[in-house]
């Protein structure tokens, strides 16, 4: 693995490195950790990399690594930069034969995402997008239950993602995470929408296997002077007549990272909360609520494949994140070995999910600014 | 107290009788418990009433009771019939000098509600509407905290009311509660909206003291053949720039009576769940969430006035309901004594709250049927 | 109902009056509300009683009421005084033909309890002891499930009752509730043990239908100068080889009224918490935990008989308390009518449960003071 | 790191490897993964080790690694075998200059533990014992709060560890984990006591910094034919007059891994549950319960040092486990660099904690078998 971004002071880069390390199948072999070459070099030292594998730019990394013999050179790049620096390295990596793991949202805008989709199709390379919340075992269990008819035809979906960390104008302080996320030049047209709204959209579609077809939205920038939305309330229409609500916020004071989803079908319901990730509540037409738990031994293969330890030993965010890397590693190993990955191993978000996310943000912003009630996706 | 409706087989009538009995300030002295005189008579026996105080119709009751001497005759009527039979007895009671406690929604439509508002103003009589959820101590605590600036200027409100009991076509079975609630001729233009949506609207406005100014709604009848909405998803705009979401459902399989509300302001947040009513979660910009509890001794006068027993002894739905009757009884006692009720005693929903609820339903239905994005209230 | 104790400033008297009122089958017709006749008189006014039914002492009340014609005189007395004033009115009431409802613990010591047991046997009168926590629907459901083999042969029972209200020397302030409870002359030999330990013991035996056979205890008085235990940790042996732990405390800072119980058998487990009383968690050898809820419709007759409103409408402490009064009222009505109460109607704690509680306290105190490891009950 | 045990089919070995990998400071360089050399060899392949670093026995590993140059040879061994195979490799590693990380309980019996304590003192080598639950940030926060007087002088401690996985005779099936844990020849004198009771003991002493001074215990083997205890109920006396209860079980049907602790002092209380590890509930004499959360930014240095990601991103069991490895790695790096570890880096359980655990088990077993009420530690 070669990393783009994630040098000293970054947040999500460290998460990717831990996630890649957990299952001991992936080694960080090189990186272009910062657009500042000195910072990149120092970061390389932090990770015990030889100096000649620490590069001053992703361009340099891709070209130099390509010259190394197979088996020695990086197998894929991991892109952990702000949104506006996803497209460049992703495109160049694909064009030079490297697989890609990319943080979300996939690109800065829809056009870029469409180019990447095409490139992935043409090259046949692996492209994983870290919509990490779908990596949780109980999310996979939920998807599996919906698919198996456990709750009947889906009627209603409520997905929420409240956070509170941008309730004040943090971007005016020294907070690096806040400053690029609230800057349209770096984040794209969505603020909270791009940062967390896409996670919520992806989660809802992943679990139900239903696409959102229309949106009716109100985006707000509550904090004075903020240039992007920090709050979103959206009515959703899904395929097959399902209806829904998505609301997310970064001004919900006191909320940590409260992604959660409820799905109700004709004969049952499901409820999952990211902050209590090892429990899935299953609701029934007749009879009491049932609390499914990771590790207990009555779960689907998809859930079992995504957990490492027995019941009652909580797995969390990093393990869910690692599930993407684990599957990417397995798929790359299969490529190298000339074998086929299983369906479970191929289960990670990809470039098309990325494109859907970009379109979702675009349409939500468009609807919110306009007067028409429903905007089609 | 004289009761209209609530005979054998009814649900909410029994709740009203318990609520009235709890604080031992109100006596059931007469009733017209059913439009079926025989059923009314039998119900009167159940409640140990003398036969001459059990009437065949509310008209008879009001006229006969009026002839009894003060002190002996009923002081007020309690109307616990389906929606389409609220207006008649309420109007006649007011016209004949009786105070009124009326179940919600206040009337069948907006016009009727407006007439009642006028009548109450003209007569000066007491009119209480049993939006009982505002009777919970922690709801009063929440209102008090918002008023005192504990969470700063309100930004976002999410109020939910999921139920699952109408997920199948229960109205085709023998279920009396389901059949009138899904019948437009008895329920009015709102199904879930009238039955529980108005509770949610009332709760949000009560706690925040902000009026809803615009709605953008999607109502759905998920159950085939059902004539009224059984599900509603609504974007809300409130006074002073606050934004919100209200969703309620009667097809949310496995949900019991999940009314809950979250309010976020500039400096804090509040969270309350009807099914865990004795806890109010308070969120802060800096610092951990704080779980306020009834009976603990650090609450507002409004909350303390609404509870009866010390911390850790759960009070529930009936006690919250009783808080309305308790205050009505106190206000009537003050009238009789020529004294003034305190602010705490005057704290119960009234006919104007009822009118707001009717308008809310009307506008939500109108918006849901039309193509305009926002409909003003 | 005639009440002994419960005048102005009392706590549990008010609870009894509400509990008796809830189901509208019981009327407070007289009382000796205080050993202070003036206080008794004023309390009588609070409850709208005629002055000639407000008595200066329980002796006077019992004798005078006995002279009134049947139908007019009280049917039973309700004793809500501190522990040392239970025996007197209970004995005299029984001797004069009145049924008794008595607050717990039943008497001041074992000797008194034995006399009452004998008197009840001789007179055949009804004697209900308000171990109110067994009045909760989900406690009855738990008992029913154990009886029906849902969890197999019982192996382990953990019952807890943490409170924090006596963590400081409250009895030195004006707190009436604290002062008699910590006074050996009024409370008996147990402090926390008598006040709440007996509730825990009663709950464990009620649910499992197993008697405690041996105890090994450590009682502590943590607050300096306190004369009775304010904390107890006890190992338990039950019939049929079950083992257990009971701990209760009144110095557990921040705890409200945290009575809870867990029972594990060979094939399942049960968990119930008084502060979330409408949920019973059922555990299984294979398969997930199941959360049974009041009102949902899949409960035992015993649970259904003890609830009044549908799912999601929380019933609490007062309703559970009222279940004792409801059953007492039903049993008295049957006596008057010459009919037989059902098994469900006869389900309330009685004088023998009271005696067991007194013996339990006695043996726990004895064991705690001595050096022998196990003391037989 | 060189590993002893943890080959194919093992459980805790995999946990150690993940824990060591998470922070990317430790590399698995060699191992003797099984007493079966072929199994060891295959396991080595699983971990991508060169064949000459995969050994047939721990003796061979220690001797061969010792011959390798510093910097290339392993820095420490990680012992993940069943209890009866802790002492041998630990002793030999210490005698040959290798640091040790050892799974708990530290040895088979007290004598072995005493020898190790002496050896560690003599050699000055690092010895970490993986009482991993003290690695959780909120456990460190709790310890810190007790130390800083947040709850005043400690009065009462209740620590529990219910599990249900041994509720039936699993050891008669093919379950490797169950079979050695229930075998006195491999597990030592304690069954549940050694496996999980020591975790509970360690947690209580770690948080409160009070030593247990006396125990009064009842151990039971509920499952017929089981040779070691599968359930324990223990009264505890601590230094400075604190009192407590410890109960643990492996027959508590439906319980996963429910380690939890409550501590009450003179002015406050603390509550922590391993299955909801990112929350610490703090209780106060006056005022509501406060829910402290990881990542929120108001925690102690000790807690902050033990977490990796922001609020709302759950960290779990593996991360807590990794905190021990992280600190061990830091301490070894300091040794190599000739610098001093900070107090935070030195914070992990050591060989003396191991000895305490062994003594605790010994005394509990002794007390349970005897007739004396209290046994001194």
PDB file of N, CA and C in Angstrom, chain A residues 155-156 158 160 167 216-218 220 222-223 231-233 235 237 241 243-245 247-248 252-255 262 264-265 268 283-285 289 367-368 371-374, chain B residues 155-156 158 160 167 216-218 220 222-223 231-233 235 237 241 243-245 247-248 251-255 262 264-265 268 283-285 289 367-368 371-374:
ATOM      1  N   UNK A 155     -41.169  -0.400   3.405  1.00  0.00           N
ATOM      2  CA  UNK A 155     -42.081   0.741   3.278  1.00  0.00           C
ATOM      3  C   UNK A 155     -41.412   2.073   3.649  1.00  0.00           C
ATOM      4  N   UNK A 156     -40.714   2.066   4.761  1.00  0.00           N
ATOM      5  CA  UNK A 156     -40.233   3.357   5.275  1.00  0.00           C
ATOM      6  C   UNK A 156     -38.815   3.231   5.807  1.00  0.00           C
ATOM      7  N   UNK A 158     -35.834   5.607   7.771  1.00  0.00           N
ATOM      8  CA  UNK A 158     -35.394   6.854   8.407  1.00  0.00           C
ATOM      9  C   UNK A 158     -33.914   6.710   8.718  1.00  0.00           C
ATOM     10  N   UNK A 160     -30.416   8.859   9.865  1.00  0.00           N
ATOM     11  CA  UNK A 160     -30.005  10.106  10.525  1.00  0.00           C
ATOM     12  C   UNK A 160     -28.495  10.119  10.705  1.00  0.00           C
ATOM     13  N   UNK A 167     -20.895  23.163  15.536  1.00  0.00           N
ATOM     14  CA  UNK A 167     -21.971  24.039  16.031  1.00  0.00           C
ATOM     15  C   UNK A 167     -21.509  25.480  16.205  1.00  0.00           C
ATOM     16  N   UNK A 216     -36.494  15.792  -1.767  1.00  0.00           N
ATOM     17  CA  UNK A 216     -37.090  17.093  -1.463  1.00  0.00           C
ATOM     18  C   UNK A 216     -36.352  17.577  -0.220  1.00  0.00           C
ATOM     19  N   UNK A 217     -35.593  18.657  -0.363  1.00  0.00           N
ATOM     20  CA  UNK A 217     -34.582  18.943   0.653  1.00  0.00           C
ATOM     21  C   UNK A 217     -34.595  20.377   1.151  1.00  0.00           C
ATOM     22  N   UNK A 218     -34.179  20.521   2.377  1.00  0.00           N
ATOM     23  CA  UNK A 218     -33.841  21.855   2.880  1.00  0.00           C
ATOM     24  C   UNK A 218     -32.462  21.793   3.536  1.00  0.00           C
ATOM     25  N   UNK A 220     -29.396  24.002   5.272  1.00  0.00           N
ATOM     26  CA  UNK A 220     -29.232  25.261   6.012  1.00  0.00           C
ATOM     27  C   UNK A 220     -27.778  25.424   6.429  1.00  0.00           C
ATOM     28  N   UNK A 222     -26.399  27.113   9.440  1.00  0.00           N
ATOM     29  CA  UNK A 222     -26.820  27.800  10.653  1.00  0.00           C
ATOM     30  C   UNK A 222     -25.753  28.738  11.209  1.00  0.00           C
ATOM     31  N   UNK A 223     -24.514  28.341  11.087  1.00  0.00           N
ATOM     32  CA  UNK A 223     -23.456  29.155  11.669  1.00  0.00           C
ATOM     33  C   UNK A 223     -23.173  30.331  10.742  1.00  0.00           C
ATOM     34  N   UNK A 231     -26.383  21.626   7.886  1.00  0.00           N
ATOM     35  CA  UNK A 231     -27.579  20.905   8.344  1.00  0.00           C
ATOM     36  C   UNK A 231     -28.451  20.576   7.138  1.00  0.00           C
ATOM     37  N   UNK A 232     -29.025  19.376   7.153  1.00  0.00           N
ATOM     38  CA  UNK A 232     -29.872  18.978   6.028  1.00  0.00           C
ATOM     39  C   UNK A 232     -31.049  18.152   6.504  1.00  0.00           C
ATOM     40  N   UNK A 233     -32.236  18.502   5.993  1.00  0.00           N
ATOM     41  CA  UNK A 233     -33.446  17.708   6.230  1.00  0.00           C
ATOM     42  C   UNK A 233     -34.022  17.340   4.873  1.00  0.00           C
ATOM     43  N   UNK A 235     -36.680  14.780   2.493  1.00  0.00           N
ATOM     44  CA  UNK A 235     -37.656  13.718   2.251  1.00  0.00           C
ATOM     45  C   UNK A 235     -37.154  12.878   1.082  1.00  0.00           C
ATOM     46  N   UNK A 237     -37.804   9.583  -1.732  1.00  0.00           N
ATOM     47  CA  UNK A 237     -38.586   8.528  -2.355  1.00  0.00           C
ATOM     48  C   UNK A 237     -37.623   7.485  -2.900  1.00  0.00           C
ATOM     49  N   UNK A 241     -41.792   2.303  -4.273  1.00  0.00           N
ATOM     50  CA  UNK A 241     -42.769   2.967  -3.415  1.00  0.00           C
ATOM     51  C   UNK A 241     -42.346   3.211  -1.989  1.00  0.00           C
ATOM     52  N   UNK A 243     -40.741   5.089   1.146  1.00  0.00           N
ATOM     53  CA  UNK A 243     -40.620   6.509   1.478  1.00  0.00           C
ATOM     54  C   UNK A 243     -39.604   6.661   2.595  1.00  0.00           C
ATOM     55  N   UNK A 244     -39.044   7.862   2.691  1.00  0.00           N
ATOM     56  CA  UNK A 244     -38.055   7.982   3.741  1.00  0.00           C
ATOM     57  C   UNK A 244     -37.722   9.404   4.138  1.00  0.00           C
ATOM     58  N   UNK A 245     -36.915   9.484   5.163  1.00  0.00           N
ATOM     59  CA  UNK A 245     -36.388  10.754   5.669  1.00  0.00           C
ATOM     60  C   UNK A 245     -34.895  10.561   5.909  1.00  0.00           C
ATOM     61  N   UNK A 247     -31.946  12.939   7.661  1.00  0.00           N
ATOM     62  CA  UNK A 247     -31.486  14.236   8.169  1.00  0.00           C
ATOM     63  C   UNK A 247     -30.117  14.058   8.774  1.00  0.00           C
ATOM     64  N   UNK A 248     -29.283  15.065   8.497  1.00  0.00           N
ATOM     65  CA  UNK A 248     -27.943  15.042   9.057  1.00  0.00           C
ATOM     66  C   UNK A 248     -27.589  16.458   9.479  1.00  0.00           C
ATOM     67  N   UNK A 252     -25.633  19.845  15.617  1.00  0.00           N
ATOM     68  CA  UNK A 252     -26.507  19.236  16.621  1.00  0.00           C
ATOM     69  C   UNK A 252     -25.703  19.084  17.922  1.00  0.00           C
ATOM     70  N   UNK A 253     -25.674  20.136  18.671  1.00  0.00           N
ATOM     71  CA  UNK A 253     -24.819  20.231  19.864  1.00  0.00           C
ATOM     72  C   UNK A 253     -24.912  18.984  20.739  1.00  0.00           C
ATOM     73  N   UNK A 254     -23.758  18.442  21.098  1.00  0.00           N
ATOM     74  CA  UNK A 254     -23.733  17.312  22.022  1.00  0.00           C
ATOM     75  C   UNK A 254     -23.823  15.961  21.342  1.00  0.00           C
ATOM     76  N   UNK A 255     -24.103  15.953  20.051  1.00  0.00           N
ATOM     77  CA  UNK A 255     -24.120  14.687  19.330  1.00  0.00           C
ATOM     78  C   UNK A 255     -22.698  14.370  18.895  1.00  0.00           C
ATOM     79  N   UNK A 262     -33.353   3.248  10.665  1.00  0.00           N
ATOM     80  CA  UNK A 262     -34.493   2.373  10.942  1.00  0.00           C
ATOM     81  C   UNK A 262     -35.187   2.065   9.625  1.00  0.00           C
ATOM     82  N   UNK A 264     -38.580  -0.032   8.082  1.00  0.00           N
ATOM     83  CA  UNK A 264     -39.782  -0.810   8.375  1.00  0.00           C
ATOM     84  C   UNK A 264     -40.356  -1.392   7.082  1.00  0.00           C
ATOM     85  N   UNK A 265     -40.643  -2.653   7.136  1.00  0.00           N
ATOM     86  CA  UNK A 265     -41.270  -3.299   5.992  1.00  0.00           C
ATOM     87  C   UNK A 265     -42.682  -3.729   6.342  1.00  0.00           C
ATOM     88  N   UNK A 268     -41.948  -6.492   9.284  1.00  0.00           N
ATOM     89  CA  UNK A 268     -40.926  -6.379  10.324  1.00  0.00           C
ATOM     90  C   UNK A 268     -40.195  -5.061  10.242  1.00  0.00           C
ATOM     91  N   UNK A 283     -37.611  -6.085  14.660  1.00  0.00           N
ATOM     92  CA  UNK A 283     -38.978  -5.902  15.125  1.00  0.00           C
ATOM     93  C   UNK A 283     -39.920  -6.779  14.326  1.00  0.00           C
ATOM     94  N   UNK A 284     -40.966  -7.202  14.977  1.00  0.00           N
ATOM     95  CA  UNK A 284     -41.862  -8.167  14.356  1.00  0.00           C
ATOM     96  C   UNK A 284     -43.311  -7.704  14.441  1.00  0.00           C
ATOM     97  N   UNK A 285     -44.100  -8.157  13.496  1.00  0.00           N
ATOM     98  CA  UNK A 285     -45.536  -7.860  13.497  1.00  0.00           C
ATOM     99  C   UNK A 285     -46.177  -8.373  14.773  1.00  0.00           C
ATOM    100  N   UNK A 289     -39.515  -7.402  20.369  1.00  0.00           N
ATOM    101  CA  UNK A 289     -38.273  -7.032  19.695  1.00  0.00           C
ATOM    102  C   UNK A 289     -37.168  -8.002  20.079  1.00  0.00           C
ATOM    103  N   UNK A 367     -32.250  20.860  -5.388  1.00  0.00           N
ATOM    104  CA  UNK A 367     -33.624  20.941  -4.880  1.00  0.00           C
ATOM    105  C   UNK A 367     -33.741  21.970  -3.779  1.00  0.00           C
ATOM    106  N   UNK A 368     -32.752  22.004  -2.921  1.00  0.00           N
ATOM    107  CA  UNK A 368     -32.817  22.916  -1.783  1.00  0.00           C
ATOM    108  C   UNK A 368     -32.816  24.366  -2.238  1.00  0.00           C
ATOM    109  N   UNK A 371     -37.476  25.792  -6.244  1.00  0.00           N
ATOM    110  CA  UNK A 371     -38.839  25.828  -5.723  1.00  0.00           C
ATOM    111  C   UNK A 371     -39.618  24.566  -6.066  1.00  0.00           C
ATOM    112  N   UNK A 372     -39.049  23.720  -6.898  1.00  0.00           N
ATOM    113  CA  UNK A 372     -39.798  22.504  -7.228  1.00  0.00           C
ATOM    114  C   UNK A 372     -39.777  21.574  -6.015  1.00  0.00           C
ATOM    115  N   UNK A 373     -40.864  20.843  -5.839  1.00  0.00           N
ATOM    116  CA  UNK A 373     -40.961  20.036  -4.625  1.00  0.00           C
ATOM    117  C   UNK A 373     -40.049  18.819  -4.690  1.00  0.00           C
ATOM    118  N   UNK A 374     -40.137  18.084  -5.776  1.00  0.00           N
ATOM    119  CA  UNK A 374     -39.361  16.840  -5.881  1.00  0.00           C
ATOM    120  C   UNK A 374     -38.362  16.934  -7.021  1.00  0.00           C
TER     121      UNK A 374
ATOM    122  N   UNK B 155     -32.231  25.957  16.948  1.00  0.00           N
ATOM    123  CA  UNK B 155     -31.916  25.818  15.526  1.00  0.00           C
ATOM    124  C   UNK B 155     -32.690  24.684  14.859  1.00  0.00           C
ATOM    125  N   UNK B 156     -32.703  23.534  15.509  1.00  0.00           N
ATOM    126  CA  UNK B 156     -33.251  22.352  14.838  1.00  0.00           C
ATOM    127  C   UNK B 156     -34.098  21.527  15.790  1.00  0.00           C
ATOM    128  N   UNK B 158     -36.289  17.841  15.846  1.00  0.00           N
ATOM    129  CA  UNK B 158     -36.729  16.589  15.210  1.00  0.00           C
ATOM    130  C   UNK B 158     -37.727  15.933  16.147  1.00  0.00           C
ATOM    131  N   UNK B 160     -40.681  12.862  16.425  1.00  0.00           N
ATOM    132  CA  UNK B 160     -41.092  11.610  15.787  1.00  0.00           C
ATOM    133  C   UNK B 160     -42.229  10.978  16.570  1.00  0.00           C
ATOM    134  N   UNK B 167     -50.156  -1.525  10.888  1.00  0.00           N
ATOM    135  CA  UNK B 167     -49.323  -2.010   9.779  1.00  0.00           C
ATOM    136  C   UNK B 167     -50.062  -2.977   8.870  1.00  0.00           C
ATOM    137  N   UNK B 216     -43.739  21.154   4.481  1.00  0.00           N
ATOM    138  CA  UNK B 216     -43.517  20.481   3.194  1.00  0.00           C
ATOM    139  C   UNK B 216     -43.651  19.003   3.499  1.00  0.00           C
ATOM    140  N   UNK B 217     -44.683  18.369   2.950  1.00  0.00           N
ATOM    141  CA  UNK B 217     -45.082  17.073   3.499  1.00  0.00           C
ATOM    142  C   UNK B 217     -45.283  16.002   2.452  1.00  0.00           C
ATOM    143  N   UNK B 218     -45.041  14.798   2.872  1.00  0.00           N
ATOM    144  CA  UNK B 218     -45.501  13.649   2.088  1.00  0.00           C
ATOM    145  C   UNK B 218     -46.270  12.698   3.001  1.00  0.00           C
ATOM    146  N   UNK B 220     -48.606   9.238   3.174  1.00  0.00           N
ATOM    147  CA  UNK B 220     -48.769   7.996   2.428  1.00  0.00           C
ATOM    148  C   UNK B 220     -49.792   7.112   3.128  1.00  0.00           C
ATOM    149  N   UNK B 222     -49.977   3.400   3.235  1.00  0.00           N
ATOM    150  CA  UNK B 222     -49.250   2.209   2.805  1.00  0.00           C
ATOM    151  C   UNK B 222     -50.142   0.977   2.710  1.00  0.00           C
ATOM    152  N   UNK B 223     -51.081   0.880   3.610  1.00  0.00           N
ATOM    153  CA  UNK B 223     -51.905  -0.319   3.623  1.00  0.00           C
ATOM    154  C   UNK B 223     -52.972  -0.211   2.540  1.00  0.00           C
ATOM    155  N   UNK B 231     -48.981   7.245   7.354  1.00  0.00           N
ATOM    156  CA  UNK B 231     -47.568   7.584   7.477  1.00  0.00           C
ATOM    157  C   UNK B 231     -47.355   9.010   6.985  1.00  0.00           C
ATOM    158  N   UNK B 232     -46.508   9.744   7.671  1.00  0.00           N
ATOM    159  CA  UNK B 232     -46.262  11.131   7.273  1.00  0.00           C
ATOM    160  C   UNK B 232     -44.809  11.497   7.510  1.00  0.00           C
ATOM    161  N   UNK B 233     -44.203  12.122   6.503  1.00  0.00           N
ATOM    162  CA  UNK B 233     -42.855  12.682   6.630  1.00  0.00           C
ATOM    163  C   UNK B 233     -42.937  14.158   6.275  1.00  0.00           C
ATOM    164  N   UNK B 235     -41.149  18.168   6.409  1.00  0.00           N
ATOM    165  CA  UNK B 235     -40.142  19.182   6.737  1.00  0.00           C
ATOM    166  C   UNK B 235     -40.850  20.379   7.360  1.00  0.00           C
ATOM    167  N   UNK B 237     -40.675  24.435   8.964  1.00  0.00           N
ATOM    168  CA  UNK B 237     -40.007  25.701   9.276  1.00  0.00           C
ATOM    169  C   UNK B 237     -40.732  26.329  10.460  1.00  0.00           C
ATOM    170  N   UNK B 241     -36.380  31.215  12.300  1.00  0.00           N
ATOM    171  CA  UNK B 241     -35.368  30.515  11.504  1.00  0.00           C
ATOM    172  C   UNK B 241     -35.084  29.082  11.904  1.00  0.00           C
ATOM    173  N   UNK B 243     -35.441  25.108  12.008  1.00  0.00           N
ATOM    174  CA  UNK B 243     -35.824  24.137  10.994  1.00  0.00           C
ATOM    175  C   UNK B 243     -36.139  22.824  11.670  1.00  0.00           C
ATOM    176  N   UNK B 244     -36.939  22.007  11.007  1.00  0.00           N
ATOM    177  CA  UNK B 244     -37.262  20.753  11.670  1.00  0.00           C
ATOM    178  C   UNK B 244     -37.785  19.660  10.780  1.00  0.00           C
ATOM    179  N   UNK B 245     -37.938  18.522  11.398  1.00  0.00           N
ATOM    180  CA  UNK B 245     -38.519  17.347  10.749  1.00  0.00           C
ATOM    181  C   UNK B 245     -39.543  16.758  11.703  1.00  0.00           C
ATOM    182  N   UNK B 247     -41.847  13.265  11.686  1.00  0.00           N
ATOM    183  CA  UNK B 247     -42.376  12.093  10.990  1.00  0.00           C
ATOM    184  C   UNK B 247     -43.134  11.233  11.977  1.00  0.00           C
ATOM    185  N   UNK B 248     -44.248  10.734  11.482  1.00  0.00           N
ATOM    186  CA  UNK B 248     -45.045   9.851  12.318  1.00  0.00           C
ATOM    187  C   UNK B 248     -45.577   8.730  11.444  1.00  0.00           C
ATOM    188  N   UNK B 251     -47.615   2.500  10.635  1.00  0.00           N
ATOM    189  CA  UNK B 251     -47.235   1.238   9.979  1.00  0.00           C
ATOM    190  C   UNK B 251     -45.789   0.852  10.291  1.00  0.00           C
ATOM    191  N   UNK B 252     -45.221   1.463  11.303  1.00  0.00           N
ATOM    192  CA  UNK B 252     -43.828   1.190  11.657  1.00  0.00           C
ATOM    193  C   UNK B 252     -43.790  -0.053  12.549  1.00  0.00           C
ATOM    194  N   UNK B 253     -43.754  -1.192  11.899  1.00  0.00           N
ATOM    195  CA  UNK B 253     -43.898  -2.487  12.583  1.00  0.00           C
ATOM    196  C   UNK B 253     -42.991  -2.590  13.804  1.00  0.00           C
ATOM    197  N   UNK B 254     -43.577  -2.994  14.913  1.00  0.00           N
ATOM    198  CA  UNK B 254     -42.788  -3.238  16.116  1.00  0.00           C
ATOM    199  C   UNK B 254     -42.616  -2.014  16.990  1.00  0.00           C
ATOM    200  N   UNK B 255     -43.024  -0.867  16.507  1.00  0.00           N
ATOM    201  CA  UNK B 255     -42.966   0.331  17.349  1.00  0.00           C
ATOM    202  C   UNK B 255     -44.230   0.378  18.189  1.00  0.00           C
ATOM    203  N   UNK B 262     -36.118  15.758  19.831  1.00  0.00           N
ATOM    204  CA  UNK B 262     -34.784  16.306  20.061  1.00  0.00           C
ATOM    205  C   UNK B 262     -34.777  17.754  19.602  1.00  0.00           C
ATOM    206  N   UNK B 264     -32.118  21.092  19.222  1.00  0.00           N
ATOM    207  CA  UNK B 264     -30.758  21.600  19.356  1.00  0.00           C
ATOM    208  C   UNK B 264     -30.757  23.113  19.194  1.00  0.00           C
ATOM    209  N   UNK B 265     -30.087  23.778  20.104  1.00  0.00           N
ATOM    210  CA  UNK B 265     -29.936  25.214  20.019  1.00  0.00           C
ATOM    211  C   UNK B 265     -28.482  25.578  19.770  1.00  0.00           C
ATOM    212  N   UNK B 268     -26.747  24.196  23.215  1.00  0.00           N
ATOM    213  CA  UNK B 268     -27.090  22.964  23.912  1.00  0.00           C
ATOM    214  C   UNK B 268     -28.150  22.184  23.170  1.00  0.00           C
ATOM    215  N   UNK B 283     -27.742  18.183  26.530  1.00  0.00           N
ATOM    216  CA  UNK B 283     -26.449  18.161  25.833  1.00  0.00           C
ATOM    217  C   UNK B 283     -25.809  19.539  25.873  1.00  0.00           C
ATOM    218  N   UNK B 284     -24.500  19.535  25.865  1.00  0.00           N
ATOM    219  CA  UNK B 284     -23.779  20.782  26.055  1.00  0.00           C
ATOM    220  C   UNK B 284     -22.716  20.957  24.986  1.00  0.00           C
ATOM    221  N   UNK B 285     -22.396  22.208  24.711  1.00  0.00           N
ATOM    222  CA  UNK B 285     -21.328  22.513  23.757  1.00  0.00           C
ATOM    223  C   UNK B 285     -20.022  21.912  24.215  1.00  0.00           C
ATOM    224  N   UNK B 289     -22.961  14.717  28.248  1.00  0.00           N
ATOM    225  CA  UNK B 289     -24.419  14.704  28.374  1.00  0.00           C
ATOM    226  C   UNK B 289     -24.813  14.494  29.832  1.00  0.00           C
ATOM    227  N   UNK B 367     -50.555  20.418   1.402  1.00  0.00           N
ATOM    228  CA  UNK B 367     -49.226  20.395   0.797  1.00  0.00           C
ATOM    229  C   UNK B 367     -48.912  19.039   0.193  1.00  0.00           C
ATOM    230  N   UNK B 368     -49.298  18.014   0.905  1.00  0.00           N
ATOM    231  CA  UNK B 368     -48.983  16.669   0.434  1.00  0.00           C
ATOM    232  C   UNK B 368     -49.672  16.366  -0.888  1.00  0.00           C
ATOM    233  N   UNK B 371     -48.333  20.489  -5.464  1.00  0.00           N
ATOM    234  CA  UNK B 371     -46.985  20.484  -6.029  1.00  0.00           C
ATOM    235  C   UNK B 371     -46.133  21.614  -5.472  1.00  0.00           C
ATOM    236  N   UNK B 372     -46.739  22.489  -4.702  1.00  0.00           N
ATOM    237  CA  UNK B 372     -45.901  23.573  -4.175  1.00  0.00           C
ATOM    238  C   UNK B 372     -45.030  23.010  -3.048  1.00  0.00           C
ATOM    239  N   UNK B 373     -43.814  23.545  -2.948  1.00  0.00           N
ATOM    240  CA  UNK B 373     -42.867  22.958  -1.992  1.00  0.00           C
ATOM    241  C   UNK B 373     -43.250  23.291  -0.557  1.00  0.00           C
ATOM    242  N   UNK B 374     -43.495  24.547  -0.303  1.00  0.00           N
ATOM    243  CA  UNK B 374     -43.784  24.976   1.063  1.00  0.00           C
ATOM    244  C   UNK B 374     -45.181  25.551   1.166  1.00  0.00           C
TER     245      UNK B 374
END
